[in-house]
Amino acid sequence: MSRLSIELPSHFPFSTTLTIGIGDINYGGHMGNDAVLRLAHEARLRFLKSLGHTEMDVHGCGIIMSDAAVVYRAEAFHGDELVVSVAVADFNKYGCDLLYAMVRKRDGTEIARVKTGIVFFDYPARKVARAPSAFVSRFQPTTDTDGERHEGLPTE
């Protein structure tokens, strides 16, 4: 099986700081693999909150995680503060990808890269929903003055 690769954008519209707690540590003395997705979940909640949304209400739709990928780059330990940055990319009819960069705050070491695929969901109808146009348009790829394209940046 080939190694996973997660390409990150050069800019992220949102960052938050999370601290590695004792429950995030495994028997090897470092952050466990299950903790990475838990931290991504917390960063996703904070990102959506910064936009005035929740996982149950993004312009009237909920979201469901459809897939996840993690690439580990270095160990993290109890008490480490991680800056977790979030960007949006690769929209399709029903969802998009959220990309996360996890970097240790004190020394800038990249700890992990994460990608979670999300689909929008109509909970009352119990079915997948189209990606809300207001959310999609907010994160359309932009081009800066040098002609460089940026994925997952707000257009406002």
PDB file of C-alpha atoms in Angstrom:
ATOM      1  CA  MET A   1       0.000   0.000   0.000  1.00  0.00           C
ATOM      2  CA  SER A   2       1.342   3.406  -0.938  1.00  0.00           C
ATOM      3  CA  ARG A   3       1.820   6.133   1.642  1.00  0.00           C
ATOM      4  CA  LEU A   4      -0.874   8.763   2.052  1.00  0.00           C
ATOM      5  CA  SER A   5      -0.106  12.314   1.108  1.00  0.00           C
ATOM      6  CA  ILE A   6      -2.171  15.302   2.186  1.00  0.00           C
ATOM      7  CA  GLU A   7      -1.374  18.530   0.376  1.00  0.00           C
ATOM      8  CA  LEU A   8      -2.027  21.596   2.504  1.00  0.00           C
ATOM      9  CA  PRO A   9      -2.884  25.072   1.230  1.00  0.00           C
ATOM     10  CA  SER A  10      -0.421  27.887   1.778  1.00  0.00           C
ATOM     11  CA  HIS A  11      -3.009  29.875   3.765  1.00  0.00           C
ATOM     12  CA  PHE A  12      -5.627  28.875   6.334  1.00  0.00           C
ATOM     13  CA  PRO A  13      -8.673  31.000   7.225  1.00  0.00           C
ATOM     14  CA  PHE A  14      -8.849  29.720  10.811  1.00  0.00           C
ATOM     15  CA  SER A  15      -6.496  28.604  13.584  1.00  0.00           C
ATOM     16  CA  THR A  16      -7.023  27.634  17.203  1.00  0.00           C
ATOM     17  CA  THR A  17      -4.756  26.406  19.998  1.00  0.00           C
ATOM     18  CA  LEU A  18      -5.453  23.068  21.687  1.00  0.00           C
ATOM     19  CA  THR A  19      -3.542  21.481  24.578  1.00  0.00           C
ATOM     20  CA  ILE A  20      -2.669  17.784  24.649  1.00  0.00           C
ATOM     21  CA  GLY A  21      -4.331  16.347  27.755  1.00  0.00           C
ATOM     22  CA  ILE A  22      -3.506  13.165  29.658  1.00  0.00           C
ATOM     23  CA  GLY A  23      -6.419  11.377  27.948  1.00  0.00           C
ATOM     24  CA  ASP A  24      -4.723  12.040  24.604  1.00  0.00           C
ATOM     25  CA  ILE A  25      -1.605  10.067  25.589  1.00  0.00           C
ATOM     26  CA  ASN A  26      -1.207   6.379  24.713  1.00  0.00           C
ATOM     27  CA  TYR A  27       0.934   3.609  26.219  1.00  0.00           C
ATOM     28  CA  GLY A  28       3.890   4.816  24.112  1.00  0.00           C
ATOM     29  CA  GLY A  29       3.925   8.076  26.074  1.00  0.00           C
ATOM     30  CA  HIS A  30       2.914  10.259  23.130  1.00  0.00           C
ATOM     31  CA  MET A  31      -0.345  11.452  21.574  1.00  0.00           C
ATOM     32  CA  GLY A  32      -2.440   8.500  20.410  1.00  0.00           C
ATOM     33  CA  ASN A  33      -3.867   8.156  16.938  1.00  0.00           C
ATOM     34  CA  ASP A  34      -7.431   8.427  18.254  1.00  0.00           C
ATOM     35  CA  ALA A  35      -6.597  11.803  19.793  1.00  0.00           C
ATOM     36  CA  VAL A  36      -5.716  13.304  16.422  1.00  0.00           C
ATOM     37  CA  LEU A  37      -9.277  12.930  15.126  1.00  0.00           C
ATOM     38  CA  ARG A  38     -10.684  14.152  18.444  1.00  0.00           C
ATOM     39  CA  LEU A  39      -8.536  17.296  18.187  1.00  0.00           C
ATOM     40  CA  ALA A  40      -9.575  17.770  14.542  1.00  0.00           C
ATOM     41  CA  HIS A  41     -13.200  17.502  15.690  1.00  0.00           C
ATOM     42  CA  GLU A  42     -12.680  20.218  18.306  1.00  0.00           C
ATOM     43  CA  ALA A  43     -10.952  22.457  15.733  1.00  0.00           C
ATOM     44  CA  ARG A  44     -13.831  21.845  13.286  1.00  0.00           C
ATOM     45  CA  LEU A  45     -16.388  22.860  15.950  1.00  0.00           C
ATOM     46  CA  ARG A  46     -14.454  26.045  16.703  1.00  0.00           C
ATOM     47  CA  PHE A  47     -14.042  26.823  12.990  1.00  0.00           C
ATOM     48  CA  LEU A  48     -17.762  26.445  12.337  1.00  0.00           C
ATOM     49  CA  LYS A  49     -18.579  28.509  15.452  1.00  0.00           C
ATOM     50  CA  SER A  50     -16.319  31.303  14.139  1.00  0.00           C
ATOM     51  CA  LEU A  51     -18.570  31.363  11.056  1.00  0.00           C
ATOM     52  CA  GLY A  52     -21.768  31.383  13.116  1.00  0.00           C
ATOM     53  CA  HIS A  53     -22.539  27.694  12.455  1.00  0.00           C
ATOM     54  CA  THR A  54     -22.663  24.377  14.288  1.00  0.00           C
ATOM     55  CA  GLU A  55     -22.254  20.834  12.977  1.00  0.00           C
ATOM     56  CA  MET A  56     -26.044  20.572  13.081  1.00  0.00           C
ATOM     57  CA  ASP A  57     -26.693  23.877  11.293  1.00  0.00           C
ATOM     58  CA  VAL A  58     -24.610  25.122   8.383  1.00  0.00           C
ATOM     59  CA  HIS A  59     -27.110  27.276   6.499  1.00  0.00           C
ATOM     60  CA  GLY A  60     -29.874  24.874   7.503  1.00  0.00           C
ATOM     61  CA  CYS A  61     -27.965  21.615   6.937  1.00  0.00           C
ATOM     62  CA  GLY A  62     -26.051  19.396   9.293  1.00  0.00           C
ATOM     63  CA  ILE A  63     -22.735  17.807   8.398  1.00  0.00           C
ATOM     64  CA  ILE A  64     -21.504  14.231   8.579  1.00  0.00           C
ATOM     65  CA  MET A  65     -17.892  13.133   8.305  1.00  0.00           C
ATOM     66  CA  SER A  66     -17.683  10.750   5.352  1.00  0.00           C
ATOM     67  CA  ASP A  67     -13.993   9.884   5.510  1.00  0.00           C
ATOM     68  CA  ALA A  68     -10.771  10.800   7.248  1.00  0.00           C
ATOM     69  CA  ALA A  69      -7.053  10.566   6.562  1.00  0.00           C
ATOM     70  CA  VAL A  70      -4.147  11.323   8.884  1.00  0.00           C
ATOM     71  CA  VAL A  71      -0.462  11.716   8.103  1.00  0.00           C
ATOM     72  CA  TYR A  72       1.719  11.736  11.216  1.00  0.00           C
ATOM     73  CA  ARG A  73       4.837  13.897  11.051  1.00  0.00           C
ATOM     74  CA  ALA A  74       6.183  13.972  14.643  1.00  0.00           C
ATOM     75  CA  GLU A  75       5.311  13.010  18.208  1.00  0.00           C
ATOM     76  CA  ALA A  76       3.338  15.242  20.546  1.00  0.00           C
ATOM     77  CA  PHE A  77       3.379  14.917  24.331  1.00  0.00           C
ATOM     78  CA  HIS A  78       1.247  15.742  27.357  1.00  0.00           C
ATOM     79  CA  GLY A  79       1.017  19.500  27.841  1.00  0.00           C
ATOM     80  CA  ASP A  80       2.088  20.385  24.300  1.00  0.00           C
ATOM     81  CA  GLU A  81       0.059  23.205  22.803  1.00  0.00           C
ATOM     82  CA  LEU A  82      -0.852  22.602  19.174  1.00  0.00           C
ATOM     83  CA  VAL A  83      -1.922  25.282  16.740  1.00  0.00           C
ATOM     84  CA  VAL A  84      -4.550  23.591  14.596  1.00  0.00           C
ATOM     85  CA  SER A  85      -5.293  25.431  11.348  1.00  0.00           C
ATOM     86  CA  VAL A  86      -8.355  24.636   9.217  1.00  0.00           C
ATOM     87  CA  ALA A  87      -9.083  25.224   5.519  1.00  0.00           C
ATOM     88  CA  VAL A  88     -11.868  24.172   3.151  1.00  0.00           C
ATOM     89  CA  ALA A  89     -11.181  22.571  -0.249  1.00  0.00           C
ATOM     90  CA  ASP A  90     -12.499  20.332  -3.025  1.00  0.00           C
ATOM     91  CA  PHE A  91     -16.203  21.072  -3.052  1.00  0.00           C
ATOM     92  CA  ASN A  92     -18.542  18.647  -4.747  1.00  0.00           C
ATOM     93  CA  LYS A  93     -22.324  18.548  -5.096  1.00  0.00           C
ATOM     94  CA  TYR A  94     -22.884  17.309  -1.535  1.00  0.00           C
ATOM     95  CA  GLY A  95     -19.804  18.254   0.459  1.00  0.00           C
ATOM     96  CA  CYS A  96     -16.167  19.227   0.667  1.00  0.00           C
ATOM     97  CA  ASP A  97     -12.913  18.440   2.423  1.00  0.00           C
ATOM     98  CA  LEU A  98     -11.624  20.114   5.557  1.00  0.00           C
ATOM     99  CA  LEU A  99      -7.837  20.216   5.835  1.00  0.00           C
ATOM    100  CA  TYR A 100      -6.032  20.562   9.155  1.00  0.00           C
ATOM    101  CA  ALA A 101      -2.419  21.355   9.964  1.00  0.00           C
ATOM    102  CA  MET A 102      -1.351  20.527  13.536  1.00  0.00           C
ATOM    103  CA  VAL A 103       1.827  22.323  14.601  1.00  0.00           C
ATOM    104  CA  ARG A 104       3.487  22.400  18.033  1.00  0.00           C
ATOM    105  CA  LYS A 105       3.339  25.998  19.202  1.00  0.00           C
ATOM    106  CA  ARG A 106       6.647  26.198  21.091  1.00  0.00           C
ATOM    107  CA  ASP A 107       8.942  25.068  18.259  1.00  0.00           C
ATOM    108  CA  GLY A 108       6.878  25.049  15.042  1.00  0.00           C
ATOM    109  CA  THR A 109       7.198  21.279  14.537  1.00  0.00           C
ATOM    110  CA  GLU A 110       4.508  19.868  12.273  1.00  0.00           C
ATOM    111  CA  ILE A 111       2.790  17.067  14.211  1.00  0.00           C
ATOM    112  CA  ALA A 112       0.103  15.895  11.785  1.00  0.00           C
ATOM    113  CA  ARG A 113      -1.887  16.639   8.658  1.00  0.00           C
ATOM    114  CA  VAL A 114      -5.538  15.637   8.586  1.00  0.00           C
ATOM    115  CA  LYS A 115      -8.219  15.584   5.913  1.00  0.00           C
ATOM    116  CA  THR A 116     -11.855  14.970   6.734  1.00  0.00           C
ATOM    117  CA  GLY A 117     -14.439  14.662   4.017  1.00  0.00           C
ATOM    118  CA  ILE A 118     -17.818  16.063   4.992  1.00  0.00           C
ATOM    119  CA  VAL A 119     -21.228  15.761   3.409  1.00  0.00           C
ATOM    120  CA  PHE A 120     -24.148  18.003   4.157  1.00  0.00           C
ATOM    121  CA  PHE A 121     -27.130  16.246   5.672  1.00  0.00           C
ATOM    122  CA  ASP A 122     -30.819  17.014   6.073  1.00  0.00           C
ATOM    123  CA  TYR A 123     -31.423  15.469   9.504  1.00  0.00           C
ATOM    124  CA  PRO A 124     -35.253  15.769   9.520  1.00  0.00           C
ATOM    125  CA  ALA A 125     -35.432  13.996   6.130  1.00  0.00           C
ATOM    126  CA  ARG A 126     -32.505  11.643   7.034  1.00  0.00           C
ATOM    127  CA  LYS A 127     -30.812  12.150   3.664  1.00  0.00           C
ATOM    128  CA  VAL A 128     -27.784  13.774   2.082  1.00  0.00           C
ATOM    129  CA  ALA A 129     -28.330  17.396   1.037  1.00  0.00           C
ATOM    130  CA  ARG A 130     -26.729  19.665  -1.542  1.00  0.00           C
ATOM    131  CA  ALA A 131     -23.882  21.800  -0.244  1.00  0.00           C
ATOM    132  CA  PRO A 132     -25.411  25.153   0.793  1.00  0.00           C
ATOM    133  CA  SER A 133     -24.565  27.727  -1.876  1.00  0.00           C
ATOM    134  CA  ALA A 134     -23.870  30.400   0.774  1.00  0.00           C
ATOM    135  CA  PHE A 135     -21.190  28.172   2.342  1.00  0.00           C
ATOM    136  CA  VAL A 136     -19.702  27.133  -1.005  1.00  0.00           C
ATOM    137  CA  SER A 137     -19.484  30.705  -2.291  1.00  0.00           C
ATOM    138  CA  ARG A 138     -17.755  31.825   0.896  1.00  0.00           C
ATOM    139  CA  PHE A 139     -14.884  29.435   0.225  1.00  0.00           C
ATOM    140  CA  GLN A 140     -14.507  29.505  -3.539  1.00  0.00           C
ATOM    141  CA  PRO A 141     -10.876  29.464  -4.624  1.00  0.00           C
ATOM    142  CA  THR A 142      -9.438  32.953  -4.806  1.00  0.00           C
ATOM    143  CA  THR A 143      -6.523  34.404  -6.745  1.00  0.00           C
ATOM    144  CA  ASP A 144      -4.233  36.942  -5.100  1.00  0.00           C
ATOM    145  CA  THR A 145      -2.564  39.906  -6.807  1.00  0.00           C
ATOM    146  CA  ASP A 146       0.414  37.734  -7.819  1.00  0.00           C
ATOM    147  CA  GLY A 147      -1.915  35.307  -9.586  1.00  0.00           C
ATOM    148  CA  GLU A 148      -1.446  32.608  -6.922  1.00  0.00           C
ATOM    149  CA  ARG A 149      -4.542  30.480  -6.345  1.00  0.00           C
ATOM    150  CA  HIS A 150      -5.634  29.840  -2.745  1.00  0.00           C
ATOM    151  CA  GLU A 151      -8.045  27.052  -1.805  1.00  0.00           C
ATOM    152  CA  GLY A 152     -10.292  27.248   1.242  1.00  0.00           C
ATOM    153  CA  LEU A 153      -9.985  30.966   1.914  1.00  0.00           C
ATOM    154  CA  PRO A 154     -13.003  33.088   2.654  1.00  0.00           C
ATOM    155  CA  THR A 155     -13.908  35.394  -0.202  1.00  0.00           C
ATOM    156  CA  GLU A 156     -15.039  38.248   2.015  1.00  0.00           C
TER     157      GLU A 156
END
